[in-house]
PDB file of C-alpha atoms in Angstrom:
ATOM      1  CA  UNK A   6     163.376 328.137 102.969  1.00  0.00           C
ATOM      2  CA  UNK A   7     161.336 327.949  99.697  1.00  0.00           C
ATOM      3  CA  UNK A   8     159.455 331.055  98.485  1.00  0.00           C
ATOM      4  CA  UNK A   9     155.799 330.533  97.514  1.00  0.00           C
ATOM      5  CA  UNK A  10     155.540 328.317  94.364  1.00  0.00           C
ATOM      6  CA  UNK A  11     158.882 326.432  94.978  1.00  0.00           C
ATOM      7  CA  UNK A  12     159.229 322.812  95.553  1.00  0.00           C
ATOM      8  CA  UNK A  13     159.042 321.851  99.126  1.00  0.00           C
ATOM      9  CA  UNK A  14     159.465 318.073  98.543  1.00  0.00           C
ATOM     10  CA  UNK A  15     161.016 315.534  96.166  1.00  0.00           C
ATOM     11  CA  UNK A  16     158.406 315.707  93.456  1.00  0.00           C
ATOM     12  CA  UNK A  17     157.884 318.298  90.731  1.00  0.00           C
ATOM     13  CA  UNK A  18     154.877 320.603  90.909  1.00  0.00           C
ATOM     14  CA  UNK A  19     152.254 320.137  88.216  1.00  0.00           C
ATOM     15  CA  UNK A  20     152.545 322.604  85.477  1.00  0.00           C
ATOM     16  CA  UNK A  21     150.514 325.598  86.071  1.00  0.00           C
ATOM     17  CA  UNK A  22     149.900 324.888  89.732  1.00  0.00           C
ATOM     18  CA  UNK A  23     152.199 327.435  91.046  1.00  0.00           C
ATOM     19  CA  UNK A  24     151.797 330.177  88.483  1.00  0.00           C
ATOM     20  CA  UNK A  25     149.975 332.530  90.849  1.00  0.00           C
ATOM     21  CA  UNK A  26     152.728 332.254  93.426  1.00  0.00           C
ATOM     22  CA  UNK A  27     155.485 332.806  90.985  1.00  0.00           C
ATOM     23  CA  UNK A  28     153.657 335.765  89.487  1.00  0.00           C
ATOM     24  CA  UNK A  29     153.355 337.139  92.978  1.00  0.00           C
ATOM     25  CA  UNK A  30     157.118 336.650  93.559  1.00  0.00           C
ATOM     26  CA  UNK A  31     157.757 338.492  90.374  1.00  0.00           C
ATOM     27  CA  UNK A  32     155.716 341.413  91.665  1.00  0.00           C
ATOM     28  CA  UNK A  33     157.549 341.479  94.864  1.00  0.00           C
ATOM     29  CA  UNK A  34     160.719 341.677  92.857  1.00  0.00           C
ATOM     30  CA  UNK A  35     159.387 344.548  90.851  1.00  0.00           C
ATOM     31  CA  UNK A  36     158.514 346.431  94.098  1.00  0.00           C
ATOM     32  CA  UNK A  37     161.923 345.872  95.554  1.00  0.00           C
ATOM     33  CA  UNK A  38     163.560 347.187  92.286  1.00  0.00           C
ATOM     34  CA  UNK A  39     161.297 350.096  92.628  1.00  0.00           C
ATOM     35  CA  UNK A  40     161.662 350.829  96.278  1.00  0.00           C
ATOM     36  CA  UNK A  41     165.362 349.894  96.819  1.00  0.00           C
ATOM     37  CA  UNK A  42     166.782 350.988  93.571  1.00  0.00           C
ATOM     38  CA  UNK A  43     164.358 353.429  92.208  1.00  0.00           C
ATOM     39  CA  UNK A  44     164.090 351.271  89.027  1.00  0.00           C
ATOM     40  CA  UNK A  45     160.429 350.925  87.770  1.00  0.00           C
ATOM     41  CA  UNK A  46     159.718 347.476  86.224  1.00  0.00           C
ATOM     42  CA  UNK A  47     156.671 346.827  83.890  1.00  0.00           C
ATOM     43  CA  UNK A  48     157.137 343.172  82.764  1.00  0.00           C
ATOM     44  CA  UNK A  49     158.236 344.294  79.346  1.00  0.00           C
ATOM     45  CA  UNK A  50     161.306 343.004  77.403  1.00  0.00           C
ATOM     46  CA  UNK A  51     162.673 346.562  77.660  1.00  0.00           C
ATOM     47  CA  UNK A  52     162.568 346.311  81.628  1.00  0.00           C
ATOM     48  CA  UNK A  53     165.192 343.500  81.316  1.00  0.00           C
ATOM     49  CA  UNK A  54     167.775 346.019  80.539  1.00  0.00           C
ATOM     50  CA  UNK A  55     166.909 347.795  83.708  1.00  0.00           C
ATOM     51  CA  UNK A  56     167.210 344.595  85.719  1.00  0.00           C
ATOM     52  CA  UNK A  57     170.496 343.837  83.848  1.00  0.00           C
ATOM     53  CA  UNK A  58     171.967 347.203  84.981  1.00  0.00           C
ATOM     54  CA  UNK A  59     171.190 346.550  88.701  1.00  0.00           C
ATOM     55  CA  UNK A  60     172.723 343.062  88.439  1.00  0.00           C
ATOM     56  CA  UNK A  61     175.651 344.705  86.758  1.00  0.00           C
ATOM     57  CA  UNK A  62     176.119 346.704  89.712  1.00  0.00           C
ATOM     58  CA  UNK A  63     176.599 343.679  91.833  1.00  0.00           C
ATOM     59  CA  UNK A  64     179.178 342.284  89.369  1.00  0.00           C
ATOM     60  CA  UNK A  65     181.148 345.481  89.088  1.00  0.00           C
ATOM     61  CA  UNK A  66     181.400 345.868  92.967  1.00  0.00           C
ATOM     62  CA  UNK A  67     181.983 342.028  93.350  1.00  0.00           C
ATOM     63  CA  UNK A  68     179.187 341.863  95.703  1.00  0.00           C
ATOM     64  CA  UNK A  69     177.500 338.608  96.157  1.00  0.00           C
ATOM     65  CA  UNK A  70     173.884 338.644  95.001  1.00  0.00           C
ATOM     66  CA  UNK A  71     171.583 337.600  98.079  1.00  0.00           C
ATOM     67  CA  UNK A  72     169.989 334.395  97.142  1.00  0.00           C
ATOM     68  CA  UNK A  73     166.354 335.519  97.935  1.00  0.00           C
ATOM     69  CA  UNK A  74     166.804 338.583  95.786  1.00  0.00           C
ATOM     70  CA  UNK A  75     168.396 336.530  92.983  1.00  0.00           C
ATOM     71  CA  UNK A  76     165.441 334.099  93.149  1.00  0.00           C
ATOM     72  CA  UNK A  77     162.826 336.912  93.058  1.00  0.00           C
ATOM     73  CA  UNK A  78     164.673 338.343  90.120  1.00  0.00           C
ATOM     74  CA  UNK A  79     164.666 334.975  88.359  1.00  0.00           C
ATOM     75  CA  UNK A  80     160.887 334.903  88.836  1.00  0.00           C
ATOM     76  CA  UNK A  81     160.574 338.403  87.339  1.00  0.00           C
ATOM     77  CA  UNK A  82     162.776 337.443  84.285  1.00  0.00           C
ATOM     78  CA  UNK A  83     160.584 334.182  83.807  1.00  0.00           C
ATOM     79  CA  UNK A  84     157.380 336.159  84.090  1.00  0.00           C
ATOM     80  CA  UNK A  85     158.572 338.696  81.349  1.00  0.00           C
ATOM     81  CA  UNK A  86     159.098 335.736  79.075  1.00  0.00           C
ATOM     82  CA  UNK A  87     155.716 334.144  80.031  1.00  0.00           C
ATOM     83  CA  UNK A  88     153.822 337.253  79.441  1.00  0.00           C
ATOM     84  CA  UNK A  89     155.349 337.448  75.901  1.00  0.00           C
ATOM     85  CA  UNK A  90     155.625 333.858  74.890  1.00  0.00           C
ATOM     86  CA  UNK A  91     153.220 331.915  77.135  1.00  0.00           C
ATOM     87  CA  UNK A  92     154.201 328.654  78.784  1.00  0.00           C
ATOM     88  CA  UNK A  93     153.884 326.992  82.312  1.00  0.00           C
ATOM     89  CA  UNK A  94     156.112 326.506  85.232  1.00  0.00           C
ATOM     90  CA  UNK A  95     157.566 323.420  86.709  1.00  0.00           C
ATOM     91  CA  UNK A  96     159.337 323.161  89.934  1.00  0.00           C
ATOM     92  CA  UNK A  97     162.036 320.427  90.334  1.00  0.00           C
ATOM     93  CA  UNK A  98     163.433 319.614  93.565  1.00  0.00           C
ATOM     94  CA  UNK A  99     166.872 319.226  92.215  1.00  0.00           C
ATOM     95  CA  UNK A 100     166.910 322.612  90.463  1.00  0.00           C
ATOM     96  CA  UNK A 101     166.853 325.864  92.340  1.00  0.00           C
ATOM     97  CA  UNK A 102     164.171 328.240  91.225  1.00  0.00           C
ATOM     98  CA  UNK A 103     161.472 327.443  88.625  1.00  0.00           C
ATOM     99  CA  UNK A 104     161.586 326.166  85.116  1.00  0.00           C
ATOM    100  CA  UNK A 105     159.433 327.859  82.620  1.00  0.00           C
ATOM    101  CA  UNK A 106     158.457 325.594  79.556  1.00  0.00           C
ATOM    102  CA  UNK A 107     157.443 327.473  76.484  1.00  0.00           C
ATOM    103  CA  UNK A 108     155.824 325.970  73.498  1.00  0.00           C
ATOM    104  CA  UNK A 109     154.764 322.530  72.382  1.00  0.00           C
ATOM    105  CA  UNK A 110     156.724 319.473  73.550  1.00  0.00           C
ATOM    106  CA  UNK A 111     158.184 318.517  70.192  1.00  0.00           C
ATOM    107  CA  UNK A 112     160.015 321.850  69.968  1.00  0.00           C
ATOM    108  CA  UNK A 113     159.518 323.738  73.271  1.00  0.00           C
ATOM    109  CA  UNK A 114     162.043 325.766  75.232  1.00  0.00           C
ATOM    110  CA  UNK A 115     163.174 325.104  78.798  1.00  0.00           C
ATOM    111  CA  UNK A 116     163.831 328.489  80.170  1.00  0.00           C
ATOM    112  CA  UNK A 117     165.815 328.595  83.374  1.00  0.00           C
ATOM    113  CA  UNK A 118     166.104 332.277  84.364  1.00  0.00           C
ATOM    114  CA  UNK A 119     167.548 331.578  87.966  1.00  0.00           C
ATOM    115  CA  UNK A 120     170.719 330.471  86.484  1.00  0.00           C
ATOM    116  CA  UNK A 121     170.970 333.269  84.075  1.00  0.00           C
ATOM    117  CA  UNK A 122     170.307 335.910  86.826  1.00  0.00           C
ATOM    118  CA  UNK A 123     173.171 334.502  89.074  1.00  0.00           C
ATOM    119  CA  UNK A 124     175.405 333.934  85.929  1.00  0.00           C
ATOM    120  CA  UNK A 125     174.904 337.689  85.136  1.00  0.00           C
ATOM    121  CA  UNK A 126     176.239 338.760  88.457  1.00  0.00           C
ATOM    122  CA  UNK A 127     179.208 336.276  88.338  1.00  0.00           C
ATOM    123  CA  UNK A 128     179.985 336.659  84.549  1.00  0.00           C
ATOM    124  CA  UNK A 129     179.158 340.198  83.688  1.00  0.00           C
ATOM    125  CA  UNK A 130     177.649 341.491  80.548  1.00  0.00           C
ATOM    126  CA  UNK A 131     178.341 338.300  78.654  1.00  0.00           C
ATOM    127  CA  UNK A 132     175.219 336.948  80.365  1.00  0.00           C
ATOM    128  CA  UNK A 133     173.006 339.802  79.241  1.00  0.00           C
ATOM    129  CA  UNK A 134     169.228 339.141  80.035  1.00  0.00           C
ATOM    130  CA  UNK A 135     167.783 340.721  77.047  1.00  0.00           C
ATOM    131  CA  UNK A 136     169.961 338.705  74.715  1.00  0.00           C
ATOM    132  CA  UNK A 137     168.886 335.670  76.748  1.00  0.00           C
ATOM    133  CA  UNK A 138     165.222 336.674  76.267  1.00  0.00           C
ATOM    134  CA  UNK A 139     165.731 337.281  72.695  1.00  0.00           C
ATOM    135  CA  UNK A 140     166.918 333.696  72.081  1.00  0.00           C
ATOM    136  CA  UNK A 141     163.414 332.367  72.736  1.00  0.00           C
ATOM    137  CA  UNK A 142     161.834 332.881  69.249  1.00  0.00           C
ATOM    138  CA  UNK A 143     164.830 331.213  67.452  1.00  0.00           C
ATOM    139  CA  UNK A 144     164.859 328.242  69.969  1.00  0.00           C
ATOM    140  CA  UNK A 145     161.074 327.875  69.346  1.00  0.00           C
ATOM    141  CA  UNK A 146     161.519 327.581  65.651  1.00  0.00           C
ATOM    142  CA  UNK A 147     164.328 324.979  65.929  1.00  0.00           C
ATOM    143  CA  UNK A 148     163.438 321.408  65.578  1.00  0.00           C
ATOM    144  CA  UNK A 149     163.554 319.703  68.978  1.00  0.00           C
ATOM    145  CA  UNK A 150     163.519 323.207  70.780  1.00  0.00           C
ATOM    146  CA  UNK A 151     166.183 323.779  73.292  1.00  0.00           C
ATOM    147  CA  UNK A 152     167.279 324.585  76.761  1.00  0.00           C
ATOM    148  CA  UNK A 153     168.118 328.207  77.719  1.00  0.00           C
ATOM    149  CA  UNK A 154     170.101 328.652  80.646  1.00  0.00           C
TER     150      UNK A 154
END
């Protein structure tokens, strides 16, 4: 079942049409981190290290990340990037989660936090969320932009 703001059919949502729902899902994620893990999140770059720590616990214990919690976490990670760099969301039926597109079309960044969240749990620290986030400025400066997954 899709969360608010996710595709419910074959077409992609118009950019910006689901930002409020995704922002709400990100706030729900922050509340879960606070209530269940006693980890306060403030939508800052620094907060990604705290998210990374919790995801690391799943990795270390070899516990599967529940899909709804992973999706909410992906929305939180995307919202941190959107608050810092701007951009708009696209929801594509073939892709889980949402795609954040940052910057102009000629050298923008396609930022897919959903895959990175689940990759962090599966692969461990090599998929560090702060490192992922810090790749945005260089990718924006690169001719043609890029796809961060």
